[in-house]
Each structure stands twice: as structure tokens, then as C-alpha cells.
Tab-separated table of C-alpha atoms in Angstrom:
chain	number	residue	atom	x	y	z
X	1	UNK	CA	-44.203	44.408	-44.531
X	2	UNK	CA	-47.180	46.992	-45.327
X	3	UNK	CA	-47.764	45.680	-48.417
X	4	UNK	CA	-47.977	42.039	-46.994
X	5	UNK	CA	-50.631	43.078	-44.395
X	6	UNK	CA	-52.849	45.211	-46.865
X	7	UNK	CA	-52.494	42.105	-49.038
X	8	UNK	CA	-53.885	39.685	-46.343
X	9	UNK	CA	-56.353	41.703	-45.264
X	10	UNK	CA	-57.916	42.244	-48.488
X	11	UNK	CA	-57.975	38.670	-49.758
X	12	UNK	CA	-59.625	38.301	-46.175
X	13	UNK	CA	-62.300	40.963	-47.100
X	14	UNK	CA	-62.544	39.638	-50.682
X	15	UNK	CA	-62.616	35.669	-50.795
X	16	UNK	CA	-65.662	34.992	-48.683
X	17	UNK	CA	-67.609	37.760	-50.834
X	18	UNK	CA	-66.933	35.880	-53.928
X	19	UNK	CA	-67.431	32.625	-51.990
X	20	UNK	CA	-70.994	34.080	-51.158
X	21	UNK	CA	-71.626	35.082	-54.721
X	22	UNK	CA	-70.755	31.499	-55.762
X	23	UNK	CA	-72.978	29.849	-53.183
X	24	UNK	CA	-75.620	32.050	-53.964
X	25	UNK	CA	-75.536	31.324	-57.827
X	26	UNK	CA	-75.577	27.383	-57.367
X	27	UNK	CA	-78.692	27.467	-55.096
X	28	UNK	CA	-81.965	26.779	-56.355
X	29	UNK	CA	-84.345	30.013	-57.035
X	30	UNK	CA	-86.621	28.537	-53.904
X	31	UNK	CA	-83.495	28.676	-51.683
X	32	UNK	CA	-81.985	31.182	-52.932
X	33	UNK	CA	-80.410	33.212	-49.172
X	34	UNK	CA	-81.877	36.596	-48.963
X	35	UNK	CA	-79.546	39.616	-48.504
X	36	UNK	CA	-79.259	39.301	-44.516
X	37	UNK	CA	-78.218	35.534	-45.240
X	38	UNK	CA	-76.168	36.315	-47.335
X	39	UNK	CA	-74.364	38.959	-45.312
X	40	UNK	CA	-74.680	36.550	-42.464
X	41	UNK	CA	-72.298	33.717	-44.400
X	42	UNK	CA	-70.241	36.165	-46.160
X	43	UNK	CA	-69.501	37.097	-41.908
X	44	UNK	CA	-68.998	33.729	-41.033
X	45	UNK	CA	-66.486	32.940	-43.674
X	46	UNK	CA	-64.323	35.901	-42.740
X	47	UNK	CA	-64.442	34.355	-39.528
X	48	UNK	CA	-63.063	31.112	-39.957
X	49	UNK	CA	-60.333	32.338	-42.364
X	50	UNK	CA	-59.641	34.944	-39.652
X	51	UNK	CA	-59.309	31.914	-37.244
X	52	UNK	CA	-57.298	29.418	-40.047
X	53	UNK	CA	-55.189	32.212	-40.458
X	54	UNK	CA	-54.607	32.957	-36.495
X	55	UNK	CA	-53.452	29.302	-36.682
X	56	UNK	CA	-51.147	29.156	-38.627
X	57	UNK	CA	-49.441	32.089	-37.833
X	58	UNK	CA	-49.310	30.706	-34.459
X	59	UNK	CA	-47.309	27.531	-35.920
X	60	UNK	CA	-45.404	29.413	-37.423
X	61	UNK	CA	-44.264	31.666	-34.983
X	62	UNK	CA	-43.726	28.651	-32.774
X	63	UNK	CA	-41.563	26.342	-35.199
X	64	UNK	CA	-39.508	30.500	-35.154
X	65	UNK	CA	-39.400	30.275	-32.091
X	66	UNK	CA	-38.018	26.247	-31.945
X	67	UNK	CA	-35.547	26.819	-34.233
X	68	UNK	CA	-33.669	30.312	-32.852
X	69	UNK	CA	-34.020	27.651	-29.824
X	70	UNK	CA	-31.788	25.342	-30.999
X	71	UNK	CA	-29.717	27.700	-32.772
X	72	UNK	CA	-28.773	29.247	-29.698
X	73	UNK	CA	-28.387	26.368	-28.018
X	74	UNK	CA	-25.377	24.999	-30.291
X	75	UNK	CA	-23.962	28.459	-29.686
X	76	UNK	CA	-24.194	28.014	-26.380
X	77	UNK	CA	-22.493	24.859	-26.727
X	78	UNK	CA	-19.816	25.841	-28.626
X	79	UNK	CA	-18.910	28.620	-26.642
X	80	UNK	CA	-19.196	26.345	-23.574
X	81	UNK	CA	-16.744	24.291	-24.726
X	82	UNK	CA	-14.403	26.748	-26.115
X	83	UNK	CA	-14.671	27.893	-21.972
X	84	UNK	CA	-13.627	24.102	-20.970
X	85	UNK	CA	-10.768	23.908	-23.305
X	86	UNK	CA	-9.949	27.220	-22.365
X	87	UNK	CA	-10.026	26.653	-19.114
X	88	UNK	CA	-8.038	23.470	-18.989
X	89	UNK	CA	-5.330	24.887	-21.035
X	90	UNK	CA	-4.928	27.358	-18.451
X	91	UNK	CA	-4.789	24.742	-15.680
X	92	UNK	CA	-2.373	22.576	-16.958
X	93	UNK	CA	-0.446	25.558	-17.887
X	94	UNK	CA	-0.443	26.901	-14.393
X	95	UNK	CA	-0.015	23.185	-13.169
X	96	UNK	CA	3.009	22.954	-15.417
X	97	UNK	CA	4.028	26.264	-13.667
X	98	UNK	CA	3.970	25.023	-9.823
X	99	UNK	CA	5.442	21.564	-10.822
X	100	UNK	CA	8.830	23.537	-11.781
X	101	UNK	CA	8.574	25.589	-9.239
X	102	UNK	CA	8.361	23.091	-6.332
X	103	UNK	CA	11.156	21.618	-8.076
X	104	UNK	CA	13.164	24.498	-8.162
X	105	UNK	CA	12.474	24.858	-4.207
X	106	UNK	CA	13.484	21.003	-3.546
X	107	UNK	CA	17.026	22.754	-4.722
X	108	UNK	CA	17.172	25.261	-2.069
X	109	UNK	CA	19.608	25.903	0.322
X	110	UNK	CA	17.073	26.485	2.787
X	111	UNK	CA	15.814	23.571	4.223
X	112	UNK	CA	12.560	25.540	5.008
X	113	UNK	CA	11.907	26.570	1.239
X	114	UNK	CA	12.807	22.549	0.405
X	115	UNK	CA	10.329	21.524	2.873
X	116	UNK	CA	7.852	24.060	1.305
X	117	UNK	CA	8.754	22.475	-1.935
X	118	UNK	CA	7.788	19.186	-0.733
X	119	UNK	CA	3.940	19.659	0.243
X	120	UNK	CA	3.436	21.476	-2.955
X	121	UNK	CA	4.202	18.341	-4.945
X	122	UNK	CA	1.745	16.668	-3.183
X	123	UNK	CA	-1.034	19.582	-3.247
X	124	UNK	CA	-0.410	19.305	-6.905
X	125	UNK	CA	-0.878	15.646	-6.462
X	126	UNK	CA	-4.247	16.322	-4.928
X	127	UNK	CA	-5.695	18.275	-7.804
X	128	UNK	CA	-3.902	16.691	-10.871
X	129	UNK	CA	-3.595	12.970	-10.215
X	130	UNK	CA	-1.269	12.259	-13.610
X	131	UNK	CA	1.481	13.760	-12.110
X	132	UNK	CA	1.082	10.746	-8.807
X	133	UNK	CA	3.887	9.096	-9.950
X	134	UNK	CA	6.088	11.625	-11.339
X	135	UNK	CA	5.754	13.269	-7.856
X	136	UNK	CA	6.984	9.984	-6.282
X	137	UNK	CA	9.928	9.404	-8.732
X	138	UNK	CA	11.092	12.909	-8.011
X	139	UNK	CA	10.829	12.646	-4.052
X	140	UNK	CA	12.328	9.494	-4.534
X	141	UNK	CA	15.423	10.681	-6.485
X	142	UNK	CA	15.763	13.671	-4.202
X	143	UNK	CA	15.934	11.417	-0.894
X	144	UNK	CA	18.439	9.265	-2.832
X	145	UNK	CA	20.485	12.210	-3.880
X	146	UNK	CA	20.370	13.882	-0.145
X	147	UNK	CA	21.189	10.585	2.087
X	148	UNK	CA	22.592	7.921	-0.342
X	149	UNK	CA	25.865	5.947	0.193
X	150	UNK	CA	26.564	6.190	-3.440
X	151	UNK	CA	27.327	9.768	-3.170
X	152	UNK	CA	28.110	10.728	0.290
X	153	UNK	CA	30.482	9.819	2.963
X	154	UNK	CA	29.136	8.029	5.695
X	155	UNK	CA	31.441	10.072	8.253
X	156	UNK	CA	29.667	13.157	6.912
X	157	UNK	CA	26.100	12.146	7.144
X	158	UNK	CA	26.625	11.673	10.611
X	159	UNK	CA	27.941	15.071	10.827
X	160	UNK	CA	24.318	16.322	8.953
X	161	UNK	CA	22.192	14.332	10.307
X	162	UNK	CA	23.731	13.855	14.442
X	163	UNK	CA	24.987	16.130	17.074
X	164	UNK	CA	28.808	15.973	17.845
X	165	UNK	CA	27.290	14.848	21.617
X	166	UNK	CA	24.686	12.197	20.314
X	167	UNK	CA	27.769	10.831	18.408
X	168	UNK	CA	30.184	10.502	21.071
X	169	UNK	CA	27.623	9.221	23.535
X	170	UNK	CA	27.020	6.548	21.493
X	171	UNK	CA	30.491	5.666	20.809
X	172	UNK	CA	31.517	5.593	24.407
X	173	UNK	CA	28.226	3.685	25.595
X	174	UNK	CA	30.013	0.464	23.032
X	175	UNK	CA	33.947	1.459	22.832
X	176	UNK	CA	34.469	-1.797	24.195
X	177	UNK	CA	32.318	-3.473	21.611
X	178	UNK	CA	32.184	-3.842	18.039
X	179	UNK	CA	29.574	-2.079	16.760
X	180	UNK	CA	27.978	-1.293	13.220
X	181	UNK	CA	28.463	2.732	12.349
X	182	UNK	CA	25.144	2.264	10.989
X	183	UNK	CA	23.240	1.220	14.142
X	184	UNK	CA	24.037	4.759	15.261
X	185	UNK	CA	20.888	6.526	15.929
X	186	UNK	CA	21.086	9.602	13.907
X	187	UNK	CA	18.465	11.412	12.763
X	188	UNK	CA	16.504	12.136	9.695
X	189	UNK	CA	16.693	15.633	8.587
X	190	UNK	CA	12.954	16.964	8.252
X	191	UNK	CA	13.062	17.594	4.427
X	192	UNK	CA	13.540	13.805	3.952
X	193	UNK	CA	11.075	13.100	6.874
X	194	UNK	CA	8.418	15.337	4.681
X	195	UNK	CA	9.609	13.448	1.604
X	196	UNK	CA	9.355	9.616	2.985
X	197	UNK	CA	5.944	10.801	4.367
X	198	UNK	CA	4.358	12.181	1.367
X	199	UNK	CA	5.378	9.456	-0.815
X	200	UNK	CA	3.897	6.593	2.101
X	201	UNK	CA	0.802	9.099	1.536
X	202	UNK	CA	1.004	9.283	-1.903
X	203	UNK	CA	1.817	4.937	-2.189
X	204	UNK	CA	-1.309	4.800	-0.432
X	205	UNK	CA	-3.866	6.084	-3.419
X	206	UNK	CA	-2.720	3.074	-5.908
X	207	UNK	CA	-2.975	0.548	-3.403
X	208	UNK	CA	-5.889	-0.578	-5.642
X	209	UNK	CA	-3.808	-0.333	-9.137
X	210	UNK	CA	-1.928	-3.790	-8.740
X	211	UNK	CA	-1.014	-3.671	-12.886
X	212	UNK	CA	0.831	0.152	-12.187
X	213	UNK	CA	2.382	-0.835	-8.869
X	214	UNK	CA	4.013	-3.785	-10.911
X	215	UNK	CA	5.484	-1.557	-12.812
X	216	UNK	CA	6.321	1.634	-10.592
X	217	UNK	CA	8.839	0.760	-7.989
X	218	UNK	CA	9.662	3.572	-5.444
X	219	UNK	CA	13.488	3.081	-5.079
X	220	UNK	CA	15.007	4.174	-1.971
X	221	UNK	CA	17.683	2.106	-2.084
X	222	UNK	CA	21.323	2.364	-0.259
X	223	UNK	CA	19.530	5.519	1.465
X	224	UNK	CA	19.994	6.577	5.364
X	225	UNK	CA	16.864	7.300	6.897
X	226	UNK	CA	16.655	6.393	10.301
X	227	UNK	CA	13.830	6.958	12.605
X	228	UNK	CA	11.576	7.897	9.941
X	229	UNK	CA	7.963	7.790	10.370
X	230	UNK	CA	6.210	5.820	7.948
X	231	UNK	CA	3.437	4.720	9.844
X	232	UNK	CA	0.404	3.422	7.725
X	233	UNK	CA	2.769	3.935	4.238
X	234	UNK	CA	2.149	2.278	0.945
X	235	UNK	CA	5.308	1.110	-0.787
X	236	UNK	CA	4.496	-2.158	-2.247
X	237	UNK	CA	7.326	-3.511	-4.475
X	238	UNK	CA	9.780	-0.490	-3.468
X	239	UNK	CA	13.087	-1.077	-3.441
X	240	UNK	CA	15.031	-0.465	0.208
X	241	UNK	CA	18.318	-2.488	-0.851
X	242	UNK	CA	21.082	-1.561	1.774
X	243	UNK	CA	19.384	1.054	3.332
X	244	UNK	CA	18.946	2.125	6.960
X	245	UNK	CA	15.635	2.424	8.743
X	246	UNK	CA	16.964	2.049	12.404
X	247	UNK	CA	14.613	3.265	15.179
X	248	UNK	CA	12.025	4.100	12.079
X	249	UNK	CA	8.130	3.688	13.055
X	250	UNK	CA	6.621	1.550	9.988
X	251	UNK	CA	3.263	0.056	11.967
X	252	UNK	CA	0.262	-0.877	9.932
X	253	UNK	CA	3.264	0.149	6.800
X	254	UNK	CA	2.228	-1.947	3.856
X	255	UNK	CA	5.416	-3.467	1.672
X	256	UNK	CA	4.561	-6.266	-0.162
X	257	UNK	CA	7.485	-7.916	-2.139
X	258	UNK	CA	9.534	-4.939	-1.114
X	259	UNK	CA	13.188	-5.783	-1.362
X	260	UNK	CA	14.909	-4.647	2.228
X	261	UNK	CA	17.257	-7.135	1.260
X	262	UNK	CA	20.731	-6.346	3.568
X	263	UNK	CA	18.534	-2.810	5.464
X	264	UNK	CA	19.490	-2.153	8.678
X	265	UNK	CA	16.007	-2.278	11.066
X	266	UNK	CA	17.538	-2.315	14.528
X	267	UNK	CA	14.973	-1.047	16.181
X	268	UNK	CA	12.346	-0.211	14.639
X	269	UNK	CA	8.239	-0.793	15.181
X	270	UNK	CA	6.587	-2.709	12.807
X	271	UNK	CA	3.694	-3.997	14.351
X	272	UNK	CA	0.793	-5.425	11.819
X	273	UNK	CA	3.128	-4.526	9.142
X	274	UNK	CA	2.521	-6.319	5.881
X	275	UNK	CA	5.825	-7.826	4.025
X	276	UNK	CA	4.159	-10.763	2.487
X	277	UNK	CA	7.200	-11.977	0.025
X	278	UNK	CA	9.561	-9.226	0.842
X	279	UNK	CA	13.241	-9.621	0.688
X	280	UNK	CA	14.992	-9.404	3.754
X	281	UNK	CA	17.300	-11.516	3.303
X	282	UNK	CA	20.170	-10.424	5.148
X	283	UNK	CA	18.939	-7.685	6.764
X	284	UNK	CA	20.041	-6.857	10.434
X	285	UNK	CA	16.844	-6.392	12.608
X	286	UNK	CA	17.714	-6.439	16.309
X	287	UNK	CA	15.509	-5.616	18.517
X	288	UNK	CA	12.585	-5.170	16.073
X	289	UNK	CA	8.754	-5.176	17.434
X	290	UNK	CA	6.879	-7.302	14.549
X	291	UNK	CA	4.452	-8.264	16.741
X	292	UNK	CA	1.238	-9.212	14.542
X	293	UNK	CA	3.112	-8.725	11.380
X	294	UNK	CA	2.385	-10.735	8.380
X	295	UNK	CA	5.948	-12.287	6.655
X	296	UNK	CA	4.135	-15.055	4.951
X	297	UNK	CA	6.394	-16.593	2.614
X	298	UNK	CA	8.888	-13.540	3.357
X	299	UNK	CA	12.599	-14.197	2.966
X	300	UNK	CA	14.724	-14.042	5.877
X	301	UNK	CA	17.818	-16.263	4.861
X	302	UNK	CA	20.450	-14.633	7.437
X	303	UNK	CA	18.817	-12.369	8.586
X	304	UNK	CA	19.992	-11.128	12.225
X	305	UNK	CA	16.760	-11.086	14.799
X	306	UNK	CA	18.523	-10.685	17.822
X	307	UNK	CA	15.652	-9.769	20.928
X	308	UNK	CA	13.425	-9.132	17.759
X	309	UNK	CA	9.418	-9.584	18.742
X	310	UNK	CA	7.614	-11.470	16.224
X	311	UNK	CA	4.869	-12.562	18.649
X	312	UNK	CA	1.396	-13.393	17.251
X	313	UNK	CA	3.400	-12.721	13.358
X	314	UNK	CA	2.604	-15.192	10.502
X	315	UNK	CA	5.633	-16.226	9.020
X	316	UNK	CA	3.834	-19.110	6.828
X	317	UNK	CA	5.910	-20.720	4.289
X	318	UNK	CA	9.257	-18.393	5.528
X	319	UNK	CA	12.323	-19.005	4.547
X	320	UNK	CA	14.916	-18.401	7.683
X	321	UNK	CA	17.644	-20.741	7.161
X	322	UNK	CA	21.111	-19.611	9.008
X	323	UNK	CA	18.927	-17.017	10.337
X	324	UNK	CA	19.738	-15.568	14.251
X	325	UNK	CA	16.680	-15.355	16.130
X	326	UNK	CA	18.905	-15.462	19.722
X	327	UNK	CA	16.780	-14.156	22.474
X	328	UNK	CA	13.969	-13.100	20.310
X	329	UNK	CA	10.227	-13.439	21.208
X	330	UNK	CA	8.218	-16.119	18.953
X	331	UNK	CA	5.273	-16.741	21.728
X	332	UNK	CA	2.128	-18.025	19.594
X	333	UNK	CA	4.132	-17.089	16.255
X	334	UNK	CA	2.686	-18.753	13.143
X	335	UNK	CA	5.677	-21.020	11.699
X	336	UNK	CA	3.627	-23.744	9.384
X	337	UNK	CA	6.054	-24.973	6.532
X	338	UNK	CA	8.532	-22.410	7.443
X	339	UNK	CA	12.223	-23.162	6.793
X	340	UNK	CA	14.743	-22.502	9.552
X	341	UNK	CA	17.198	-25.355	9.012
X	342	UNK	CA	20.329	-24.346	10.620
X	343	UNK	CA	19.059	-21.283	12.055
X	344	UNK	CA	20.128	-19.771	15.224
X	345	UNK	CA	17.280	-19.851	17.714
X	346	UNK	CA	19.308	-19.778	21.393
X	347	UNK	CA	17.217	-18.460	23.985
X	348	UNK	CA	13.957	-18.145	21.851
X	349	UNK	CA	10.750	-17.854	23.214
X	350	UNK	CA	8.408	-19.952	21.629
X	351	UNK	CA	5.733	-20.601	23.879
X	352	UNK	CA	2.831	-21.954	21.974
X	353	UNK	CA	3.792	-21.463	18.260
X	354	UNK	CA	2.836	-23.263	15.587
X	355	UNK	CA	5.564	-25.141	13.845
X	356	UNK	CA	3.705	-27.622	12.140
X	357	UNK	CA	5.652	-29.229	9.655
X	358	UNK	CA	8.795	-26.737	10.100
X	359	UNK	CA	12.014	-27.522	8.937
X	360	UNK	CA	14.707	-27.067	11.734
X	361	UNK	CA	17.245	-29.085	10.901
X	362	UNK	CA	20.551	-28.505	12.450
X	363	UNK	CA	19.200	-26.049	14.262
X	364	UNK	CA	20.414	-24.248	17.651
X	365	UNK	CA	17.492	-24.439	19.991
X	366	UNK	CA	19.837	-24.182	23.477
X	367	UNK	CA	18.157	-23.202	26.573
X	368	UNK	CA	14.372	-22.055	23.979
X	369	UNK	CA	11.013	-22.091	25.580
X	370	UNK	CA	8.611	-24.213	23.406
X	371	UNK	CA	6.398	-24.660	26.174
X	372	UNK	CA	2.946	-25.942	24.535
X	373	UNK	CA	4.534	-25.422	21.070
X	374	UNK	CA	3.310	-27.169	18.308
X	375	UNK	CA	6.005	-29.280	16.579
X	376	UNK	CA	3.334	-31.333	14.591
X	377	UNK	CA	5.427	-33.559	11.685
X	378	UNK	CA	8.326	-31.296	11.976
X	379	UNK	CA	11.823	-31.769	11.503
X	380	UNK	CA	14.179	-31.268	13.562
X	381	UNK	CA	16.662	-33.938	13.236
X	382	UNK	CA	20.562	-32.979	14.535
X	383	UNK	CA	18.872	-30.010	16.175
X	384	UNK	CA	20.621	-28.700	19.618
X	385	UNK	CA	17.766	-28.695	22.284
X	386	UNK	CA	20.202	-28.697	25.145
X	387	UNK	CA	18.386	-26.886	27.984
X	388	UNK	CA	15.225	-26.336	26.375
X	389	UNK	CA	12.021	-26.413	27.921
X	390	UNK	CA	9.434	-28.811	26.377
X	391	UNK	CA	7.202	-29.323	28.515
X	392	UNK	CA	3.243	-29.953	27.113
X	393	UNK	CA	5.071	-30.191	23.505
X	394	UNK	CA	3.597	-33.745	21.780
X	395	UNK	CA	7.069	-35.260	20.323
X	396	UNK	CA	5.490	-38.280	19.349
X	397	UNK	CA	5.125	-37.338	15.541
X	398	UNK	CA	8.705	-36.078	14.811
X	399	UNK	CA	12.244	-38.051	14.416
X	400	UNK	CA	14.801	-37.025	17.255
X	401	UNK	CA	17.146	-38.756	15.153
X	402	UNK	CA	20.599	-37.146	16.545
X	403	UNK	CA	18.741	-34.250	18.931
X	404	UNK	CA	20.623	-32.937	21.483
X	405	UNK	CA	18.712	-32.913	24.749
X	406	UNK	CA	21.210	-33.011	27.203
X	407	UNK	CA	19.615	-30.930	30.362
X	408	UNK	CA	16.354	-30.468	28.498
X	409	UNK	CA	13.022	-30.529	30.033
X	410	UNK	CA	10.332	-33.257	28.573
X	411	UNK	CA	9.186	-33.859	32.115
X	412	UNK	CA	5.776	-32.958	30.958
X	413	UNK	CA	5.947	-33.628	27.399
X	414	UNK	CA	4.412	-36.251	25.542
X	415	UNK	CA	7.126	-38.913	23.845
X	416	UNK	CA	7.769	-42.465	23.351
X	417	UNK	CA	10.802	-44.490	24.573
X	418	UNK	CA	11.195	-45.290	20.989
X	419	UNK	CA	11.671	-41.936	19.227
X	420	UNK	CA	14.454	-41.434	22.171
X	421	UNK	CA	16.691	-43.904	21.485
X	422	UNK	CA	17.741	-41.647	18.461
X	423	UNK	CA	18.415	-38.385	20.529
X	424	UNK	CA	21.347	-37.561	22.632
X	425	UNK	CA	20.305	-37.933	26.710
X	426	UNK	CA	22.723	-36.520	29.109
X	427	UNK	CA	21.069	-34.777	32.080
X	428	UNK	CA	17.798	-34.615	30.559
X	429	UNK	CA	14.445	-34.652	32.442
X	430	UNK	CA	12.223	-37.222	31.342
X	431	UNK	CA	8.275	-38.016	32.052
X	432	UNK	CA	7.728	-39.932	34.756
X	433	UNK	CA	7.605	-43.671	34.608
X	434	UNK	CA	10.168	-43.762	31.560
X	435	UNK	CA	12.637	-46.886	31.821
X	436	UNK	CA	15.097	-44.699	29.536
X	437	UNK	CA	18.245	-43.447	31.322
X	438	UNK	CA	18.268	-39.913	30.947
X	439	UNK	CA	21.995	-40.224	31.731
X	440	UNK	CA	22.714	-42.815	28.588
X	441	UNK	CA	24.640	-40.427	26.692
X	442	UNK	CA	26.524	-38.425	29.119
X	443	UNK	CA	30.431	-38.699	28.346
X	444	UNK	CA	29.928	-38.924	24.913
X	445	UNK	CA	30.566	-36.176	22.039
X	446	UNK	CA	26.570	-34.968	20.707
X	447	UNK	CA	28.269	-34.711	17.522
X	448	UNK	CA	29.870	-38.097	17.287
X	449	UNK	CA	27.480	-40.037	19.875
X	450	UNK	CA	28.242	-43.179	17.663
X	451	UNK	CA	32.065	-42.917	18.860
């Protein structure tokens, strides 16, 4: 390092000298530079190299300086991402650690420690979305393995899940009716309650991954799990086959192509609920609110509606044939194109629905309210509208071919003398100024009016 600098400085110190002497010896004797010239340029050339040298040094200490730069910053780097893997390592480690943990408190005795178990699947849930469905497939297996007919008596779920005095209330309320055991309104335990909920929760966050749901079905099948709270719940596709959601709250519940197919729903809310092309075929749904519900092309084949509410629904394109809608509420019910040939609709209130182009064949319409309804081109040909009330209901479009409307009501409905002399007419009011007898038929068997 000495050496170097005595080294520079003396080539410094030297080369303009001999650049002096060589200037000097190429000039002309007239211009030859006197002494103090000379000494003047000899000055001025240690100057500039000075200067050149200042320069470069300068570069050079900056391209130094550039490079430990970007050496340092590709150890940075590296030691940055040794950090990251480190670090994720760790978390899926200690992930790993409170998966198998919660599972080992699902296990418990204690319903407390289950219930803890529960909401620390779906904590995990919140900070490690991969394990979304594993979380669901495990609360799903552990409702099925607590409540499921498969493995337990039904006797003894009562016993779990109802007081002795809940129990016998019931019984004595309908011992002199038959009754279903399973209409019995026993309660959920709260483990399953905190189960059903996170996974309705959980069902929610893929609501936008149609390609997954297709192929993750939550199955809660042959399950008891009556009034349950799944209100605003996301199980799309799941499968509910035989189970029992009496009394359950499932408004604003979303269950697209679920299968329900032979549930038990007596009683439950399910207002603005979504079962576009669910199975529930049948399922027993007495008393039922599905007010504002949306059952398009839903299937309902049997299905028991007895005093259910399906006002303001859409049931578009629904299949309900041999279905038993006595008593229930249809009043401005959407019912294009639906299919309820042969089903049971005594007592139905159907003020102002729309059953344009409905097929109700052989239906049993005794002593319904279609006042206003809309029975544009449907069918309803060997239909029983005994007693019914049709007032403001345009008949003109349809075939009565065979219709019972003994004691009926078209005082105020719109028909032709011409699509009545199909229809059976015993008792039955008719507009004014009709030449019709509305006694024609009376004495004769509906069923073999011919005779």
C-alpha cells in the first residue's frame, strides 16, 4: 500500500518534468519557453494528471462501491428467503399442530372442550384456507357420527337431545293421533348447533367456486338436527337425505340442488331460501314458511305441504305431482309450467297465482281460493273444483273437460257456455245471464257423469 502511493506520487512528480523537457526540445530556438515557462507547464501538467487521476479513482471507488451493493443485496435475498421458508415451515408445522388438536377435542367427553374444538377448526380455517374443506368433511362426519340413524337408536336420541317432560308433553298433546316420532321437537345439542353453523359459515366462502362445489358435497344425511339455525348458510349440492330439520331456521339459507329428498321440515322458516333444483321429493314439510323462496324447477313429487306458506315463492317449472298442499298458502305464488297433476290441493289458498300453463290434472282443488288466479292455457281436465271459489279467474282458455264444479263459485268469473258443457254442474254458481243449468248434473256420479 506504501509502496503503491510513493509509486504514484513520483510518476506524478516525474512525467510532466520529462514532458517539459520534451516540449522544450521540439520548439524552435525563437520560442524556446524560458525557465518560469517552463516551470509554469511543468505545474500545469501535474495538475491535470492530479485531476485525471482524482477521476478515476473516483470511478473506481464508485463501481466498489456498486458492486459490494449488489453483493449484499443477493445476501440479503437469500437470507430473506431462507426467513420465508423458515417461517412457513414453522406455520404449517404449528398449523398441523392445532388441526390434531381440535380434533382430539371434537372427541371429548366434555361437550364444552368439543365445542371449543369446533371454533378452532374454523379459526384455522380463517388463517389457512387449504384446510376449508377438510374442516367441513370433518364437522360433517362428526355431526353424522353424533346424531345419525345409522348408528343410534332413535329412542335414545330423544333421551340426549329432549327432556323426559318435553317428551311426554308432546306425546299426550297427540295420544289420540298418529303421529311421526320424528315431528317431536327435540333439540339440537349445542356442539352440533356450533358444527351446522360453522360449516353454513364456512359453505359460504366457495359460493363463488362452482367447479369445487361440484365436486365437494357436505353430507349430512340420515342426521337429526332439529331446530338448528342455519340462517344465511351455504350448502349447495349437500346431501340432507332422510334427515330431520323440524322447527330449524334456514332463511336467506342457500341449497341449490341439495338433495332433502324424504327430510322432515315440519316447521321450519325458510323464507327467501334458495333450492333451485333441490330434491325434496318426499319430504314432509307441514307447516313450513317459504314465503319468497325460490323452488324453480325443484322437485316436490309427494311431498307433504300441509298449512305450508309458499306465498310470493317461485316454483317455475316444479314438479309436485301427488303432492299434499291441503290448507297451505299459495296467494300470488309463481306456478308457470309447474306440474301438479294429481296433487292434493284441498283448501289451498291461491289467490292471485300464476298458473299459466300448469298441469293439474286430476287434481283435488275442493273448497281452494283461486280468486283472480291466473289459469292461462292450463290443464286441469278431471280436476275436483267442488266448492272452490273462482271468481275474477278467466276460464275461457282451458278445457273443463270432466271438472268437478259442483257448489263452485264462477259467479264472477269469466267462461263460455261452451267450455261448460264438459264440466260436472251440480249446485254451482254461474255468471249472470248464463242459459246453462247449474243444476244439469246433480244426481249423477262426477266420476261416471256419462252413466
Amino acid at each position: 500500500m506504501a509502496f503503491s502511493t510513493f509509486a504514484s506520487s513520483f510518476l506524478i512528480w516525474k512525467i510532466p518534468e520529462a514532458e517539459g523537457q520534451r516540449v522544450q526540445s521540439e520548439l524552435p530556438t525563437a520560442d524556446k519557453m524560458s525557465a518560469k515557462e517552463q516551470a509554469e507547464f511543468v505545474d500545469s501538467q501535474r495538475n491535470t494528471l492530479v485531476s485525471g487521476v482524482g477521476t478515476v479513482a473516483t470511478i473506481a471507488g464508485g463501481i466498489v462501491l456498486i458492486l459490494n451493493f449488489v453483493l449484499a443485496r443477493q445476501r440479503l435475498n437469500i437470507d430473506v428467503e431462507k426467513i420465508t421458508d423458515d417461517r412457513k415451515l414453522s406455520e404449517a408445522r404449528l398449523t398441523a399442530e392445532r388441526f390434531s388438536k381440535a380434533i382430539e377435542q371434537l372427541g371429548d367427553s366434555n361437550i364444552h372442550i368439543r365445542i371449543g374444538g369446533i371454533y378452532s377448526l374454523e379459526q384455522l380455517v380463517e388463517s389457512s384456507i387449504s384446510y376449508q374443506w377438510t374442516v367441513i368433511e370433518v364437522l360433517s362426519a362428526f355431526i353424522r357420527e353424533t346424531v345419525s340413524r345409522e348408528n343410534e337408536d332413535y329412542e335414545a336420541l330423544k333421551m340426549i337431545y329432549a327432556s323426559e317432560q318435553e317428551i311426554e308433553e308432546f306425546e299426550y298433546v297427540n295420544s289420540d293421533s298418529n303421529y311421526d316420532p320424528l315431528s317431536i321437537p327435540i333439540k339440537t345439542a349445542a356442539d352440533i348447533q356450533a358444527a351446522l353453523a360453522v360449516i353454513g359459515h364456512l359453505g359460504r366462502r366457495s359460493i363463488q367456486d362452482i367447479e369445487r362445489l361440484e365436486i365437494k358435497r357436505v353430507n349430512l344425511s340420515l342426521t337429526d338436527i332439529p331446530s338448528v339455525n342455519l340462517t344465511f348458510a351455504h350448502l349447495n349440492n349437500a346431501d340432507l337425505i332422510m334427515s330431520s330439520l323440524t322447527d330449524s331456521a334456514l332463511d336467506h339459507a342457500r341449497l341449490h340442488r341439495a338433495n332433502l329428498s324424504r327430510s322432515y321440515l315440519c316447521r321450519a322458516t325458510m323464507r327467501y331460501t334458495v333450492l333451485k333444483e333441490a330434491n325434496l321429493r318426499g319430504c314432509r314439510m307441514q307447516e313450513v314458511d317459504l314465503t319468497n323462496a325460490n323452488l324453480v324447477e325443484a322437485d316436490l313429487r309427494k311431498t307433504t305441504l300441509h298449512h305450508a306458506d309458499l306465498s310470493y315463492a317461485n316454483l317455475k317449472d316444479t314438479l309436485l305431482t301427488d303432492a299434499d298442499l291441503t290448507s297451505a298458502r299459495l296467494v300470488c305464488t309463481n306456478l308457470e309450467d309447474a306440474n301438479l297433476d294429481c296433487a292434493d290441493l284441498s283448501k289451498t289458498l291461491l289467490r292471485r297465482a300464476n298458473l299459466t300453463r300448469v298441469l293439474m290434472n286430476e287434481a283435488n282443488l275442493t273448497r281452494s281460493n283461486m280468486y283472480a288466479a291466473n289459469l292461462r292455457n292450463a290443464q286441469i281436465v278431471g280436476s275436483d273444483l267442488s266448492y272452490a271459489d273462482l271468481n275474477k279467474v278467466d276460464l275461457r282458455s282451458i278445457s273443463l273437460t270432466d271438472v268437478n264444479l259442483s257448489s263452485a263459485d264462477l259467479s264472477g268469473a269469466t267462461v263460455t257456455e261452451e267450455s261448460l258443457r264438459e264440466a260436472f254442474l251440480c249446485n254451482t254458481r254461474l255468471p249472470e245471464g248464463m242459459l246453462i243449468n247449474p243444476d244439469r248434473d246433480c244426481g249423477k256420479d262426477w266420476k261416471n257423469k256419462g252413466s
